[in-house]
PDB file of C-alpha atoms in Angstrom:
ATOM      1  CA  UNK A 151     169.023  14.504-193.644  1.00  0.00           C
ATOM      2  CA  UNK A 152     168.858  10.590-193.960  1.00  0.00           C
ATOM      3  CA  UNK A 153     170.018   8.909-191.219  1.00  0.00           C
ATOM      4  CA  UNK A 154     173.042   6.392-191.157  1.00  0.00           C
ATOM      5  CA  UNK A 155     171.034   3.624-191.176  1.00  0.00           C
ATOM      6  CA  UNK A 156     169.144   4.417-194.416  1.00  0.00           C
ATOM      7  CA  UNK A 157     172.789   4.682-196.213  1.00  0.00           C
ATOM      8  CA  UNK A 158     172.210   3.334-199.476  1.00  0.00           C
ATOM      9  CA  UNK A 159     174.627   3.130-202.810  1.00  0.00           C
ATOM     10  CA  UNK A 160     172.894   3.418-206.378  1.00  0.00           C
ATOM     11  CA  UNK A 161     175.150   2.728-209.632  1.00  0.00           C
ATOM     12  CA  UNK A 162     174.163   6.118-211.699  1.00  0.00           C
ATOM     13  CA  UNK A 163     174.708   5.863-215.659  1.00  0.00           C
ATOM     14  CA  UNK A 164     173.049   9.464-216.830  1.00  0.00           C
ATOM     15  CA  UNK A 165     175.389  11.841-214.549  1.00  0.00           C
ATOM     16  CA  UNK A 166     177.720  14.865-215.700  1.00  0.00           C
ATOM     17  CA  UNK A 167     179.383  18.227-215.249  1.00  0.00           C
ATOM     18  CA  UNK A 168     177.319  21.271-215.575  1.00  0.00           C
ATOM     19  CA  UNK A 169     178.988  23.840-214.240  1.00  0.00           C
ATOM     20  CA  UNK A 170     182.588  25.079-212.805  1.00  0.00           C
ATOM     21  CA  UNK A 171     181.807  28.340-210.814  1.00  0.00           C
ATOM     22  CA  UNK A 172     180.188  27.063-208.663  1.00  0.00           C
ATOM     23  CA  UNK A 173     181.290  23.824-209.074  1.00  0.00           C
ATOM     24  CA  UNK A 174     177.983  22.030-209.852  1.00  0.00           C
ATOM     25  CA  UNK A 175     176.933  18.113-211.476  1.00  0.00           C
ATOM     26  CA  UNK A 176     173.717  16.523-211.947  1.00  0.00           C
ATOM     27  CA  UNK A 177     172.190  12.912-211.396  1.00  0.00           C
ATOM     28  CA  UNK A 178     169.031  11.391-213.106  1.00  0.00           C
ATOM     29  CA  UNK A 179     166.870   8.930-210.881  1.00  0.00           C
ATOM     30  CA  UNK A 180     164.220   6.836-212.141  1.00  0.00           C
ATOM     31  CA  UNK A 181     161.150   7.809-209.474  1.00  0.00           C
ATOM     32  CA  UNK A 182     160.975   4.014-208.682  1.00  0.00           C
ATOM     33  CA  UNK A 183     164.046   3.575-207.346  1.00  0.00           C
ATOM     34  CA  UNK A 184     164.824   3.240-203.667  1.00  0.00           C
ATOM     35  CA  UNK A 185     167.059   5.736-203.746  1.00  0.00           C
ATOM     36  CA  UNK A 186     165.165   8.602-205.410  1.00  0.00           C
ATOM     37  CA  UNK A 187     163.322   8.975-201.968  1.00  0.00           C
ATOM     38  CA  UNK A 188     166.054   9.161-200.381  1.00  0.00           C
ATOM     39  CA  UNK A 189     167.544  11.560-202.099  1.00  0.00           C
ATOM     40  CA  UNK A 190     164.400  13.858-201.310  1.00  0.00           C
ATOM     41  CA  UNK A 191     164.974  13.704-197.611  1.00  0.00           C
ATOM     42  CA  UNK A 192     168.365  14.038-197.033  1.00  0.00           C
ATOM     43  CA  UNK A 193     168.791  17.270-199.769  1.00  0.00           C
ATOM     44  CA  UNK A 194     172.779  15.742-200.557  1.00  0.00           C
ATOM     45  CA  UNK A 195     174.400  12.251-201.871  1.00  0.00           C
ATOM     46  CA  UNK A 196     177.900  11.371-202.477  1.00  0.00           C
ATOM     47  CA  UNK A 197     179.630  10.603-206.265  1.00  0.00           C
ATOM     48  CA  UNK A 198     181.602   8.265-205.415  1.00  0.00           C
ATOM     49  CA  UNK A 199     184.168   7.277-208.343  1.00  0.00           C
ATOM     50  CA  UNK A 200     184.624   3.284-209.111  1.00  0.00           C
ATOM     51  CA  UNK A 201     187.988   1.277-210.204  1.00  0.00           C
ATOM     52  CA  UNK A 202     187.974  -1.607-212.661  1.00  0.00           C
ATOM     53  CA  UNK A 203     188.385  -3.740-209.213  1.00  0.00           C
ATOM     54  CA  UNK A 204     184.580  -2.132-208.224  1.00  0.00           C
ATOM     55  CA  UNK A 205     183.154  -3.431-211.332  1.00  0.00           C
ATOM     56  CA  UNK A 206     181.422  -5.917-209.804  1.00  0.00           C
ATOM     57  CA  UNK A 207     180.236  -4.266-207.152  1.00  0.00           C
ATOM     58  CA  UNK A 208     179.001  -1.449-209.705  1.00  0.00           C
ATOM     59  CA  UNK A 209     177.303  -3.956-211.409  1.00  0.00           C
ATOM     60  CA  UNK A 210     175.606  -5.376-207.853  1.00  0.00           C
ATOM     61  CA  UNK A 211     174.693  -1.671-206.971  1.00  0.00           C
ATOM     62  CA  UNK A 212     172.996  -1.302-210.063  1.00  0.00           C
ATOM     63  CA  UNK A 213     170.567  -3.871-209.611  1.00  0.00           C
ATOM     64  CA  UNK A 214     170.125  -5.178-206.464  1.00  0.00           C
ATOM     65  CA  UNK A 215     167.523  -2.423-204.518  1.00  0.00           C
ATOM     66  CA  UNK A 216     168.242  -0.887-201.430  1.00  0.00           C
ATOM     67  CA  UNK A 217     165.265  -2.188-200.327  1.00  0.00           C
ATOM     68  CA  UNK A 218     165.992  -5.469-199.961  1.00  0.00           C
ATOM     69  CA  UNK A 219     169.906  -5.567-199.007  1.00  0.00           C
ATOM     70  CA  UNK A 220     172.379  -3.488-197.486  1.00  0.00           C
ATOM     71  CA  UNK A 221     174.599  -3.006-200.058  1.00  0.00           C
ATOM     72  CA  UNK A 222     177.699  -1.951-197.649  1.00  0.00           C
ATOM     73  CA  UNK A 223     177.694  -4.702-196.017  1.00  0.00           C
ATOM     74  CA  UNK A 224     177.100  -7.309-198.485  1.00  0.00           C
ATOM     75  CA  UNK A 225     179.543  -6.213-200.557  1.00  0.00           C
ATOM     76  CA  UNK A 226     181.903  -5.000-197.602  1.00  0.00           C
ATOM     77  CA  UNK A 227     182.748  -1.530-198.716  1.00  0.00           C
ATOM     78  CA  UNK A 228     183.849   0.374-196.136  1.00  0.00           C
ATOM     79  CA  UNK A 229     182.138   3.690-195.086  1.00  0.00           C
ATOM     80  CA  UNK A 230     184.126   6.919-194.312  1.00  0.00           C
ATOM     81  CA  UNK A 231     182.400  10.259-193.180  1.00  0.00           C
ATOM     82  CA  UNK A 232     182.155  13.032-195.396  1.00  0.00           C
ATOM     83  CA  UNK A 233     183.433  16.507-194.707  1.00  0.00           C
ATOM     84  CA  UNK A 234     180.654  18.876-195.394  1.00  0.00           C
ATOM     85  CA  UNK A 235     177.650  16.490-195.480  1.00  0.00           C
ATOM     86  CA  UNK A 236     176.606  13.745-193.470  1.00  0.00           C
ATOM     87  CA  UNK A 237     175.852  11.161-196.477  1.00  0.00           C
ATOM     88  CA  UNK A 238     178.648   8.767-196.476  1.00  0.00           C
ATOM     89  CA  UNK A 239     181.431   8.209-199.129  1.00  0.00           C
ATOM     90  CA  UNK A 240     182.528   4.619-200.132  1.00  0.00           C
ATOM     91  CA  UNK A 241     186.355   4.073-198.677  1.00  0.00           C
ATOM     92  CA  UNK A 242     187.491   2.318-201.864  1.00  0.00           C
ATOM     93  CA  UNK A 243     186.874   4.565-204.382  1.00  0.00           C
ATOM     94  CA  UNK A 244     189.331   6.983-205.509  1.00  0.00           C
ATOM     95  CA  UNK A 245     187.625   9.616-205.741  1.00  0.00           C
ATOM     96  CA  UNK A 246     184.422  11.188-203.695  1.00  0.00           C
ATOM     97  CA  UNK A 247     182.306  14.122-204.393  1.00  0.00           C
ATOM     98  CA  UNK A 248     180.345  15.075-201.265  1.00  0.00           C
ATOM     99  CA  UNK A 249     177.186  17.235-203.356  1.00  0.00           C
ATOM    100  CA  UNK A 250     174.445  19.086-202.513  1.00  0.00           C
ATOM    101  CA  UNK A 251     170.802  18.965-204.299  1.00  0.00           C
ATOM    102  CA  UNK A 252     169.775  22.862-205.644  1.00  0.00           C
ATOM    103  CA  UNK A 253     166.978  21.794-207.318  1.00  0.00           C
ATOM    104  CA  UNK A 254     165.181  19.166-208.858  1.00  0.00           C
ATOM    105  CA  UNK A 255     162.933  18.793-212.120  1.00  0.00           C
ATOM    106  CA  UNK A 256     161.052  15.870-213.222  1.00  0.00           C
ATOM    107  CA  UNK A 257     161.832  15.111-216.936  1.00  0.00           C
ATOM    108  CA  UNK A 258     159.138  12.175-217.448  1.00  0.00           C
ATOM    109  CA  UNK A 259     160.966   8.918-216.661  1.00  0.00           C
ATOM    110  CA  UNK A 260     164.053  10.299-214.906  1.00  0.00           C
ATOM    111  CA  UNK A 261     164.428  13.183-212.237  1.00  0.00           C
ATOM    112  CA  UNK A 262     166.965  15.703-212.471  1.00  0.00           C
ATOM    113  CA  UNK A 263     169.057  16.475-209.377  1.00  0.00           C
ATOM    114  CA  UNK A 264     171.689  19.315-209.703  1.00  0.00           C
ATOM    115  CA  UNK A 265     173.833  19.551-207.099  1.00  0.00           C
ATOM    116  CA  UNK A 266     176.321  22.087-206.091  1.00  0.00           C
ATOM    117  CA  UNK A 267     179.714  19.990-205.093  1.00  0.00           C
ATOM    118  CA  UNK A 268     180.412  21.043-201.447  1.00  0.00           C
ATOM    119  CA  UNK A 269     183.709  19.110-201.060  1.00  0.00           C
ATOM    120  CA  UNK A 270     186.173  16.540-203.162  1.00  0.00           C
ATOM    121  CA  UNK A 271     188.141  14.154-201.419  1.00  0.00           C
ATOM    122  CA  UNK A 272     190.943  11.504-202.833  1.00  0.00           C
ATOM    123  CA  UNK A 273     193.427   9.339-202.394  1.00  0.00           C
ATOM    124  CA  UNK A 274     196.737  10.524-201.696  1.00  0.00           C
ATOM    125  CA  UNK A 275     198.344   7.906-203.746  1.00  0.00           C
ATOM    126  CA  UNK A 276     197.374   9.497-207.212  1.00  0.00           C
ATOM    127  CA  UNK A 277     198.878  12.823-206.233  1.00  0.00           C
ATOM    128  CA  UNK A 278     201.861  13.337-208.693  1.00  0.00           C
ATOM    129  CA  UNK A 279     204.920  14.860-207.777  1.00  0.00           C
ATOM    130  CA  UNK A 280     203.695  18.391-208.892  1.00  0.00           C
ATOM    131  CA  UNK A 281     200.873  17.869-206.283  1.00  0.00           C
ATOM    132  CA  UNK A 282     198.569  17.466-209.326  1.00  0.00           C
ATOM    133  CA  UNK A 283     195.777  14.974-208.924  1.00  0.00           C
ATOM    134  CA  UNK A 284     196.365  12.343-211.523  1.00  0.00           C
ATOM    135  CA  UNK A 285     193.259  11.054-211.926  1.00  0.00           C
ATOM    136  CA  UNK A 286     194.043   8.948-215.234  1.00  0.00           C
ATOM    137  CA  UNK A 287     196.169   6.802-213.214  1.00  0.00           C
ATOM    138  CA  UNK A 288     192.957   5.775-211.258  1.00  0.00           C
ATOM    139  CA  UNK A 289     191.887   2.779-213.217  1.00  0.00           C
ATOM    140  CA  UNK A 290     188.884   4.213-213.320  1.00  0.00           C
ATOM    141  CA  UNK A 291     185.469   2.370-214.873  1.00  0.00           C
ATOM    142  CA  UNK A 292     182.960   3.741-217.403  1.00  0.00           C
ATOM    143  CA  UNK A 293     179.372   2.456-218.284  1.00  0.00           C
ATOM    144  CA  UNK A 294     177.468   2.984-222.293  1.00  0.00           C
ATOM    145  CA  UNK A 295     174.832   1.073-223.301  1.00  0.00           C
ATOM    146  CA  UNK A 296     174.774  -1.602-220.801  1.00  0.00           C
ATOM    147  CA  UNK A 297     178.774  -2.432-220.770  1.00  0.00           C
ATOM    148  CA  UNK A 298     181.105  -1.379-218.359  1.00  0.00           C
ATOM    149  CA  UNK A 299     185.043   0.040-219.463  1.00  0.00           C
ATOM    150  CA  UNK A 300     187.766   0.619-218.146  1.00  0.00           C
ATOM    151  CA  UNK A 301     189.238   4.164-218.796  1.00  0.00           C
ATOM    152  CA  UNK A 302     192.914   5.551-218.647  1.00  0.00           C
ATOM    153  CA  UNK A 303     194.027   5.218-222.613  1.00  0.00           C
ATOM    154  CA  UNK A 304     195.180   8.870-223.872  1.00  0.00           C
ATOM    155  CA  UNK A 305     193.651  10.085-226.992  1.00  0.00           C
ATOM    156  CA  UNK A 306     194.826  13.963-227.186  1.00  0.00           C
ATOM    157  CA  UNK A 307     194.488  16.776-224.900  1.00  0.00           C
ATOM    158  CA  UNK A 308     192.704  19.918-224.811  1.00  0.00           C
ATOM    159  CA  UNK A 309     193.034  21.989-227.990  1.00  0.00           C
ATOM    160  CA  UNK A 310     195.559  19.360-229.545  1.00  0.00           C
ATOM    161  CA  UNK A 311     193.328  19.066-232.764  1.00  0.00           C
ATOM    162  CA  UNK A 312     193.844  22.921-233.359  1.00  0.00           C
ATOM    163  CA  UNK A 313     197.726  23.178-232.178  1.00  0.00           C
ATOM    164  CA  UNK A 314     200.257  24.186-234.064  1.00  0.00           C
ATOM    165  CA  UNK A 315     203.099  21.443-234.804  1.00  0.00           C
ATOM    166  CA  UNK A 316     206.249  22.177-233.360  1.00  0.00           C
ATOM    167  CA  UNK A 317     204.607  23.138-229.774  1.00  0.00           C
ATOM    168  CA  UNK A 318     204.000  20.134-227.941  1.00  0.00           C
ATOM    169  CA  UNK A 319     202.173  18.199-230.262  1.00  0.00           C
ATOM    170  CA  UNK A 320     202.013  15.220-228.053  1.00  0.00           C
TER     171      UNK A 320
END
């Protein structure tokens, strides 16, 4: 495990779901990048989801290297401890995923990390009053090809293009 001091925070643009039972995402590092050793030794890293107000510091994260600043501290984002791993999660983000690395493979100029998800945290504040998580309220913040969006427009649901009209066709 990476100690505390070598906390670091890399903006990650080729990330996604791969599996539900267990749940399980992956990560692509470039073998260059500060963090990609870093990832090797501790074996676990933290997805930590961004807001439209964390744009900038997104952007910062992206390109600024962990080898020359302290990311945490020059952007003052505040550090809470994880649950089931010892990497640390970013306090302003609504959303945390504390992972651990299965396996790795290296693809040419990326390597693959898949990670089993050993915990989820968020903030109370986007639990609805069904105790559902409401993540679309989050203001969250996307990145494709080299722009960053904010998400939280609805464009359908699950299965709405097949439907039936007269059934909730919302």
């Amino acid at each position: 495990r990476a100690p505390e001091a070598r906390s670091n925070i890399i903006t990650i643009a080729w990330t996604g779901t791969i599996c539900t039972t267990p749940p399980m995402l992956s990560i692509s590092v470039q073998p260059q990048r500060y963090s990609h050793d870093l990832l090797l030794a501790a074996g676990e890293f933290t997805v930590n989801l961004p807001t439209v107000e964390l744009v900038r510091a997104v952007d910062y994260c992206g390109v600024v290297s962990g080898r020359d600043a302290d990311k945490f501290a020059d952007l003052r984002l505040g550090k809470r401890r994880s649950s089931a791993i010892d990497a640390p999660l970013i306090a302003e983000c609504p959303l945390n995923l504390e992972c651990r690395i299965k396996r790795t493979e290296n693809l040419g100029s990326h390597t693959l990390f898949v990670a089993e998800v050993a915990a989820v945290q968020g903030k109370k504040a986007l639990i609805d009053s069904r105790g559902r998580f409401a993540l679309e309220k989050a203001g969250l913040v996307a990145y494709a090809h080299g722009h960053y969006y904010a998400l939280g427009k609805q464009l359908g649901h699950f299965g709405f293009s097949v439907r039936k009209k007269g059934k909730n066709t919302k």
